[in-house]
XYZ file of C-alpha atoms in Angstrom:
536
model
C 0.000 0.000 0.000
C 1.230 3.530 -0.832
C 1.704 6.075 1.918
C -1.542 7.402 3.349
C -2.393 11.054 2.813
C -4.786 11.312 5.766
C -5.375 9.347 8.971
C -7.667 6.783 7.371
C -6.777 3.120 6.763
C -9.182 1.414 4.336
C -9.886 -2.217 5.194
C -7.469 -4.860 3.936
C -9.797 -7.287 2.139
C -7.156 -9.889 1.255
C -8.741 -12.195 3.863
C -12.433 -12.881 3.403
C -15.224 -12.811 5.996
C -16.449 -16.236 7.045
C -20.210 -16.419 7.331
C -20.521 -19.063 10.046
C -21.315 -19.570 13.721
C -19.282 -20.737 16.709
C -20.960 -24.153 16.766
C -20.652 -24.669 13.007
C -16.954 -23.793 13.137
C -16.370 -26.335 15.920
C -18.131 -29.009 13.844
C -16.030 -28.156 10.779
C -12.735 -28.257 12.677
C -13.651 -31.502 14.468
C -14.723 -33.226 11.249
C -11.414 -32.335 9.581
C -9.189 -32.983 12.644
C -11.011 -35.487 14.888
C -7.911 -36.910 16.566
C -6.024 -33.633 17.021
C -5.514 -32.356 20.574
C -8.028 -29.594 21.294
C -8.048 -28.737 25.009
C -5.800 -29.387 28.006
C -6.688 -28.478 31.590
C -4.145 -27.010 34.029
C -5.692 -26.991 37.500
C -5.394 -24.307 40.191
C -2.629 -26.378 41.810
C -0.699 -26.431 38.522
C -1.280 -30.089 37.713
C -2.260 -31.309 34.260
C -5.873 -32.430 34.328
C -8.231 -33.573 31.604
C -7.509 -33.606 27.872
C -9.828 -33.545 24.859
C -9.349 -34.307 21.174
C -11.542 -32.355 18.769
C -13.848 -35.343 18.356
C -14.236 -35.588 22.144
C -14.713 -31.838 22.544
C -17.464 -31.786 19.913
C -19.199 -34.817 21.425
C -19.257 -33.233 24.898
C -20.353 -29.843 23.542
C -23.166 -31.392 21.481
C -24.402 -33.448 24.443
C -24.526 -30.287 26.529
C -26.159 -28.324 23.705
C -28.965 -30.880 23.426
C -29.503 -30.662 27.183
C -29.618 -26.855 26.964
C -32.117 -27.033 24.098
C -34.582 -28.852 26.361
C -34.278 -26.124 29.040
C -33.781 -22.832 27.193
C -35.225 -21.200 24.106
C -32.864 -19.943 21.363
C -31.814 -16.379 22.118
C -32.063 -16.715 25.899
C -29.113 -15.491 27.949
C -27.050 -17.519 30.398
C -24.438 -15.996 32.705
C -21.141 -17.860 33.069
C -19.554 -16.669 36.321
C -16.361 -18.624 36.721
C -12.605 -18.800 36.495
C -10.869 -20.704 33.682
C -12.439 -24.143 33.809
C -12.773 -26.493 30.816
C -16.523 -26.376 31.489
C -16.378 -22.689 30.535
C -15.159 -23.723 27.084
C -17.777 -26.479 26.804
C -20.561 -24.074 27.776
C -19.341 -21.543 25.205
C -19.496 -24.140 22.425
C -22.750 -25.701 23.674
C -24.423 -22.300 23.829
C -23.192 -21.588 20.307
C -24.793 -24.810 19.070
C -28.032 -24.210 20.994
C -28.387 -20.574 19.946
C -27.986 -19.197 23.474
C -26.193 -15.974 24.383
C -23.297 -16.328 26.842
C -23.089 -13.469 29.325
C -19.661 -13.299 30.930
C -19.010 -12.329 34.556
C -15.825 -11.822 36.556
C -15.426 -14.531 39.261
C -14.299 -11.817 41.683
C -17.756 -10.178 41.541
C -19.661 -9.671 44.752
C -23.436 -9.816 45.169
C -24.373 -6.364 43.843
C -22.091 -6.697 40.795
C -23.426 -10.139 39.895
C -27.016 -9.061 40.409
C -26.470 -6.080 38.103
C -25.240 -8.358 35.279
C -28.115 -10.810 35.809
C -30.718 -8.043 35.816
C -29.308 -5.918 33.002
C -28.797 -8.886 30.666
C -32.166 -10.464 31.468
C -30.441 -13.824 31.970
C -32.439 -17.015 32.504
C -29.599 -19.119 33.899
C -26.473 -18.763 36.016
C -23.540 -21.181 35.837
C -20.937 -20.981 38.594
C -18.462 -23.075 40.641
C -18.775 -23.404 44.417
C -15.900 -21.028 45.138
C -12.738 -19.505 43.690
C -9.797 -17.929 45.533
C -11.820 -17.715 48.705
C -14.815 -16.072 47.048
C -17.892 -18.052 48.242
C -19.575 -18.078 44.841
C -22.408 -20.490 45.670
C -23.438 -18.306 48.607
C -23.128 -15.073 46.631
C -25.106 -16.527 43.725
C -27.947 -17.607 46.023
C -28.180 -14.080 47.425
C -27.840 -12.375 44.014
C -30.744 -14.263 42.418
C -33.091 -13.821 45.367
C -36.225 -12.169 44.011
C -35.095 -12.413 40.364
C -37.862 -14.574 38.929
C -36.304 -14.426 35.447
C -33.405 -16.662 36.621
C -34.802 -20.187 36.372
C -31.571 -22.086 36.961
C -28.457 -21.735 39.104
C -26.105 -24.562 38.132
C -22.870 -25.766 39.684
C -20.862 -25.988 36.473
C -18.557 -28.646 37.928
C -21.589 -30.901 38.499
C -21.936 -32.641 35.145
C -25.236 -34.284 36.033
C -26.696 -30.824 36.625
C -25.179 -29.471 33.410
C -26.685 -32.319 31.377
C -30.084 -32.497 33.024
C -33.070 -32.580 30.667
C -35.995 -30.197 30.518
C -39.408 -30.309 28.902
C -38.682 -28.486 25.640
C -38.190 -30.429 22.375
C -34.638 -31.660 21.838
C -33.858 -29.748 18.645
C -30.894 -27.497 17.902
C -31.685 -24.301 15.950
C -30.134 -22.965 12.755
C -27.814 -20.353 14.274
C -26.989 -17.451 11.947
C -23.650 -15.583 11.704
C -25.289 -12.303 12.682
C -26.985 -13.725 15.783
C -25.799 -12.622 19.209
C -23.216 -15.000 20.693
C -22.083 -13.119 23.801
C -22.731 -10.139 26.019
C -19.467 -8.818 27.409
C -19.647 -6.112 30.049
C -17.160 -3.308 29.604
C -14.357 -3.420 32.135
C -15.490 -0.313 33.964
C -12.314 1.819 33.893
C -14.756 4.725 33.755
C -18.501 4.913 34.232
C -21.077 2.163 34.714
C -20.534 -1.140 32.855
C -22.468 -1.576 29.607
C -23.139 -4.928 27.966
C -21.595 -5.136 24.495
C -23.584 -7.622 22.396
C -21.196 -9.502 20.101
C -22.192 -11.573 17.071
C -20.874 -14.974 15.999
C -19.515 -13.405 12.799
C -17.520 -10.757 14.628
C -15.975 -13.045 17.230
C -15.025 -15.774 14.745
C -13.485 -13.537 12.094
C -11.698 -11.307 14.577
C -10.030 -14.361 16.144
C -9.136 -15.667 12.667
C -7.480 -12.403 11.675
C -5.557 -12.470 14.966
C -4.307 -16.019 14.352
C -3.264 -15.161 10.794
C -1.376 -11.994 11.794
C 0.306 -14.060 14.511
C 1.336 -16.635 11.833
C -0.184 -19.483 13.837
C 0.311 -22.828 12.129
C -2.111 -25.779 12.019
C -1.826 -27.807 15.188
C -0.026 -25.068 17.123
C -0.272 -25.074 20.924
C -1.789 -21.995 22.566
C -1.469 -21.174 26.251
C -4.553 -19.372 27.580
C -3.814 -17.533 30.808
C -6.238 -14.706 30.065
C -9.580 -14.740 31.889
C -12.306 -16.534 29.979
C -14.798 -13.837 30.975
C -12.845 -11.438 28.728
C -12.769 -11.385 24.917
C -9.045 -12.175 25.012
C -9.777 -15.500 26.727
C -13.033 -16.754 25.202
C -12.479 -14.963 21.888
C -8.873 -14.507 20.770
C -7.429 -17.599 22.481
C -10.365 -20.030 22.386
C -11.670 -19.195 18.914
C -8.203 -18.322 17.616
C -6.808 -21.772 18.371
C -9.981 -23.303 16.905
C -9.292 -21.550 13.557
C -6.080 -23.517 13.044
C -7.121 -26.762 14.758
C -4.717 -25.849 17.523
C -4.585 -27.117 21.076
C -5.543 -24.673 23.836
C -3.869 -25.246 27.192
C -6.199 -23.590 29.705
C -4.668 -22.358 32.976
C -7.151 -22.103 35.850
C -5.254 -19.406 37.711
C -2.285 -17.277 36.699
C 0.921 -17.851 38.624
C 4.133 -16.825 36.829
C 6.355 -19.706 37.969
C 3.584 -22.205 37.259
C 2.934 -20.766 33.809
C 6.641 -20.887 32.963
C 6.694 -24.565 33.943
C 3.631 -25.241 31.751
C 5.342 -23.601 28.756
C 8.258 -25.979 29.169
C 6.108 -29.042 29.872
C 3.463 -28.603 27.145
C 5.823 -27.123 24.531
C 3.721 -23.979 24.095
C 4.002 -22.035 20.815
C 1.852 -18.952 21.473
C 0.699 -17.032 24.529
C -1.089 -13.764 25.272
C -0.695 -11.794 28.486
C -1.046 -8.240 29.743
C 2.296 -6.503 30.463
C 2.075 -7.151 34.218
C 1.773 -10.896 33.534
C 4.711 -10.983 31.141
C 6.857 -8.938 33.526
C 6.073 -11.386 36.348
C 6.972 -14.324 34.090
C 10.267 -12.695 33.095
C 11.118 -12.090 36.760
C 10.236 -15.715 37.604
C 12.393 -16.917 34.701
C 15.332 -14.868 35.951
C 14.982 -16.667 39.288
C 14.390 -20.103 37.757
C 15.250 -20.504 34.041
C 13.045 -22.764 31.923
C 13.232 -24.217 28.429
C 11.267 -21.755 26.306
C 12.571 -22.984 22.963
C 9.074 -23.945 21.763
C 7.728 -20.390 22.023
C 7.289 -18.689 18.640
C 5.620 -15.442 19.735
C 4.167 -13.640 22.715
C 1.275 -11.234 22.431
C 0.559 -8.403 24.829
C -2.216 -5.859 25.114
C -4.409 -4.077 27.626
C -1.836 -1.330 28.152
C 1.369 -0.108 26.596
C 4.465 -2.304 26.667
C 7.588 -0.467 27.893
C 10.735 -0.855 25.743
C 12.638 -2.361 28.661
C 9.980 -5.075 29.051
C 10.209 -5.857 25.328
C 13.968 -6.282 25.704
C 13.703 -8.451 28.801
C 10.929 -10.608 27.336
C 12.878 -11.177 24.140
C 15.967 -12.094 26.149
C 14.046 -14.564 28.332
C 11.787 -16.142 25.716
C 14.015 -15.685 22.643
C 10.999 -14.895 20.470
C 9.054 -11.993 19.018
C 6.687 -10.024 21.234
C 3.808 -8.378 19.391
C 1.413 -5.788 20.761
C -2.317 -5.714 20.080
C -4.931 -3.041 20.653
C -8.601 -3.721 20.972
C -11.874 -2.964 22.630
C -14.613 -5.255 23.871
C -17.051 -3.529 21.511
C -14.954 -4.675 18.516
C -14.758 -8.382 19.398
C -12.008 -7.183 20.411
C -8.979 -6.562 18.132
C -8.611 -3.351 16.143
C -4.858 -3.417 15.475
C -2.021 -5.907 15.805
C 1.664 -5.803 15.064
C 3.425 -8.164 12.668
C 6.076 -10.493 14.030
C 8.522 -8.943 11.567
C 7.947 -5.362 12.765
C 10.964 -3.293 13.755
C 11.865 -2.982 17.433
C 10.904 0.710 17.399
C 7.429 -0.119 16.054
C 6.960 -2.839 18.685
C 7.797 -0.351 21.456
C 6.178 2.791 20.099
C 3.061 1.715 18.181
C 0.058 -0.591 18.481
C 0.517 -1.932 14.965
C -1.712 -1.753 11.913
C -5.434 -2.560 11.626
C -6.310 -6.246 11.337
C -8.025 -7.554 8.205
C -11.471 -6.306 7.127
C -11.165 -3.295 9.444
C -11.391 0.377 8.503
C -9.623 2.613 11.030
C -9.569 6.390 11.111
C -8.349 9.083 13.474
C -11.146 11.629 13.817
C -11.074 15.095 15.267
C -13.020 15.212 18.517
C -14.451 18.651 17.749
C -16.174 17.866 14.419
C -15.669 14.122 13.665
C -13.657 14.842 10.500
C -10.673 12.716 9.487
C -7.444 13.982 11.041
C -4.166 14.594 9.250
C -1.272 12.160 9.395
C 0.330 12.513 12.821
C -2.533 14.609 14.231
C -4.071 13.488 17.537
C -7.726 12.506 17.431
C -10.117 9.739 18.461
C -9.392 6.224 17.197
C -12.461 4.927 15.335
C -13.000 1.489 13.767
C -15.533 -0.047 11.394
C -15.995 -3.576 10.088
C -17.488 -7.021 10.595
C -16.200 -7.137 14.180
C -18.304 -4.193 15.372
C -20.706 -5.093 18.158
C -24.426 -5.365 17.484
C -24.917 -2.701 20.155
C -25.168 -2.259 23.910
C -27.727 -4.528 25.506
C -31.027 -2.717 26.088
C -29.276 0.652 25.806
C -29.967 2.337 22.444
C -28.827 5.743 23.687
C -25.356 4.464 24.577
C -25.196 2.539 21.284
C -26.011 5.668 19.271
C -23.390 7.627 21.206
C -20.724 5.021 20.401
C -21.511 3.990 16.790
C -22.154 6.973 14.526
C -24.395 7.197 11.458
C -21.531 6.101 9.177
C -20.884 2.951 11.213
C -17.743 4.223 12.961
C -17.276 2.795 16.446
C -15.791 5.558 18.598
C -13.330 3.905 20.961
C -12.827 6.834 23.334
C -9.063 6.424 22.863
C -6.911 9.236 21.519
C -4.173 8.404 19.053
C -2.284 9.201 15.878
C -1.690 7.365 12.589
C 1.466 7.593 10.518
C 1.667 7.390 6.732
C 2.229 3.609 6.915
C -0.988 3.034 8.876
C 0.714 2.361 12.222
C -1.168 3.725 15.223
C 0.004 5.226 18.488
C -2.147 5.755 21.578
C -1.864 9.104 23.309
C -4.610 8.752 25.936
C -8.341 8.622 26.523
C -10.778 11.292 25.362
C -12.181 11.455 28.891
C -8.733 11.111 30.484
C -7.263 14.031 28.582
C -5.913 16.489 31.137
C -6.749 20.168 30.593
C -4.326 22.324 32.560
C -4.701 26.071 32.160
C -6.542 25.571 28.873
C -3.820 23.338 27.411
C -4.455 19.686 26.551
C -2.120 16.991 27.898
C -2.186 13.315 26.945
C -1.321 10.868 29.767
C 0.111 8.170 27.507
C 2.775 10.524 26.166
C 3.989 11.278 29.700
C 3.695 7.621 30.745
C 5.777 6.483 27.763
C 8.524 8.942 28.635
C 8.579 7.911 32.298
C 8.662 4.198 31.470
C 12.130 4.790 30.045
C 13.284 5.424 33.621
C 15.151 2.256 34.663
C 13.555 2.113 38.141
C 9.909 2.509 37.084
C 8.009 -0.732 36.488
C 4.519 0.731 35.896
C 3.044 4.224 35.847
C -0.353 5.873 35.444
C -0.806 9.606 34.851
C -4.114 11.257 35.780
C -5.549 14.728 36.182
C -6.387 16.069 39.633
C -8.709 19.042 40.289
C -6.932 22.311 41.051
C -8.379 25.758 41.841
C -5.751 27.684 39.859
C -5.143 25.471 36.809
C -8.429 23.555 36.597
C -6.412 20.337 36.605
C -2.856 19.395 37.466
C -0.847 16.367 36.355
C -0.284 13.543 38.834
C 1.856 10.444 38.326
C 1.336 7.210 40.278
C 4.135 4.704 39.827
C 5.329 1.295 40.977
C 9.114 0.982 41.251
C 11.295 -2.000 40.414
C 12.731 -1.955 43.953
C 9.405 -1.420 45.704
C 10.677 1.821 47.257
C 9.924 5.517 46.772
C 12.098 7.199 44.143
C 13.562 10.689 44.639
C 11.210 13.266 43.130
C 14.019 15.477 41.782
C 15.297 12.485 39.805
C 11.808 11.786 38.404
C 11.278 15.436 37.462
C 14.691 15.620 35.793
C 13.987 12.455 33.793
C 10.665 13.849 32.586
C 12.057 17.282 31.694
C 14.868 15.741 29.662
C 12.252 14.170 27.374
C 9.221 16.448 27.441
C 8.262 20.105 27.670
C 8.416 21.471 31.251
C 4.642 21.907 31.544
C 4.223 18.135 31.047
C 6.112 17.388 34.263
C 3.866 15.981 36.979
C 3.074 18.231 39.910
C 2.272 15.239 42.130
C 4.275 12.003 42.385
C 3.070 9.022 44.380
C 4.608 5.588 44.793
C 2.053 2.764 45.025
C 2.723 -0.852 45.884
C -0.107 -2.059 43.667
C -2.585 -0.486 41.292
C -6.367 -0.835 41.379
C -7.085 -3.059 38.376
C -10.064 -4.159 36.360
C -10.671 -7.892 35.922
C -8.813 -7.754 32.609
C -5.711 -6.179 34.158
C -6.181 -2.527 33.171
C -5.319 0.214 35.656
C -8.447 1.947 36.977
C -7.386 5.571 36.718
C -10.634 6.869 38.147
C -9.965 4.768 41.262
C -6.476 6.263 41.602
C -7.992 9.739 41.397
C -10.740 8.944 43.902
C -8.323 7.246 46.301
C -5.945 10.202 46.178
C -8.716 12.725 46.825
C -9.866 10.568 49.759
C -6.369 10.787 51.255
C -5.324 7.208 50.534
C -1.878 8.190 49.268
C -0.999 10.736 51.919
C -0.965 14.554 51.851
C 0.423 16.549 48.957
C 4.112 17.157 49.493
């Protein structure tokens, strides 16, 4: 492609759009690769559990789908509230075959959070384990459904007799269409109240296929899934991505860096996705206890920016490429992804190019026109991966998807003439100090070059004189406070003086969403409540 003249990337149509459903794709893969390894369980204790071939996975999913068909009507919603169990995968495929909509829920939810998802989605069933990491899920579920007559079933998903029980409806599986709803994924809640993004079979399947192709995944490759199944990275990219190439997904019940490193060595993993905090923890565990990572072909990271130093350390430990992806739940989820052959500078400084069948433009916030090359604006995407809409929320849908079909991500960024994108912040996180706009990601990127900073989040704090001031919350490599003069000097050497933070706070851990993103609004609220001490 020739150099772009404006910040608009027209969709690459070299890969087609598959018009199929999750269940139909499982049947196709199983019929062509019945004896290939499909799923391996790694338990909470780190032991290898059950294994499935594709023929066995299809048989179990179809048996469950027929049971579901006798208890639920096509189109009904079922909430899966669980950590990474093989039953999660089986329910996803069974629901796809039975025409049900899977509603995902974070296993860390408490009663009010779970009740909100049940009520807002209009779910008829709830599938959960007894407990996870000390969270008494059976007790919480019983309290959350009290008075919700719409919820007909609460099933212990580790009780196979309960999963396969029969109802009174006819045992017939529907003809599920590519455009039908497959999932409702609630936004991670970094700002505002969670909204349920309704995702279609077509969007989830093709998005995962474009991810696998950009990653150069080969038939029969082995994928390690450490990402939560309640997130599109777990049940979409990893689960449906490995399905595209008849790969084997090794499903880890609970992330532990030393355990995961051992699994990579033991199962001869080829591909793995993890947020930067996960990969950093794995690198640190490797430096304490080296493992044989020779099977790894590529690592994938997303959810937040990847510091150059982490790229270097990960490449040194794993001896493979590390590619960065950018996505949003509302886009099923990937918008951009790097190529394994990308230059080191592009890996560290960009979020790659748009994936196949995806238009991307940078649009001016003021008037929604296409920005110039290198000009900061809102990242917008359009294509087959776009969500159907927000569940039972047409106002929010209309505010997010404009009349021309552009999904407005709320992220600020730039596009270069090659179509590579950079993130500069969030529209709502943009800091306005004395009438001047500041973009947190620019400051964060500069500070991540400091050798003693492991993670950093820059936010705006209210100020009577300036309207807002810049505050930086960081986690150090040593776990100790860093001298503020040193931090200020580092920032001023790289950025204009007015971009230097007025407030610096060391934190031992960040408030995170279930998908590993830093909750900046929580940092701001905690600071204003005095959680990080008085202003120095």
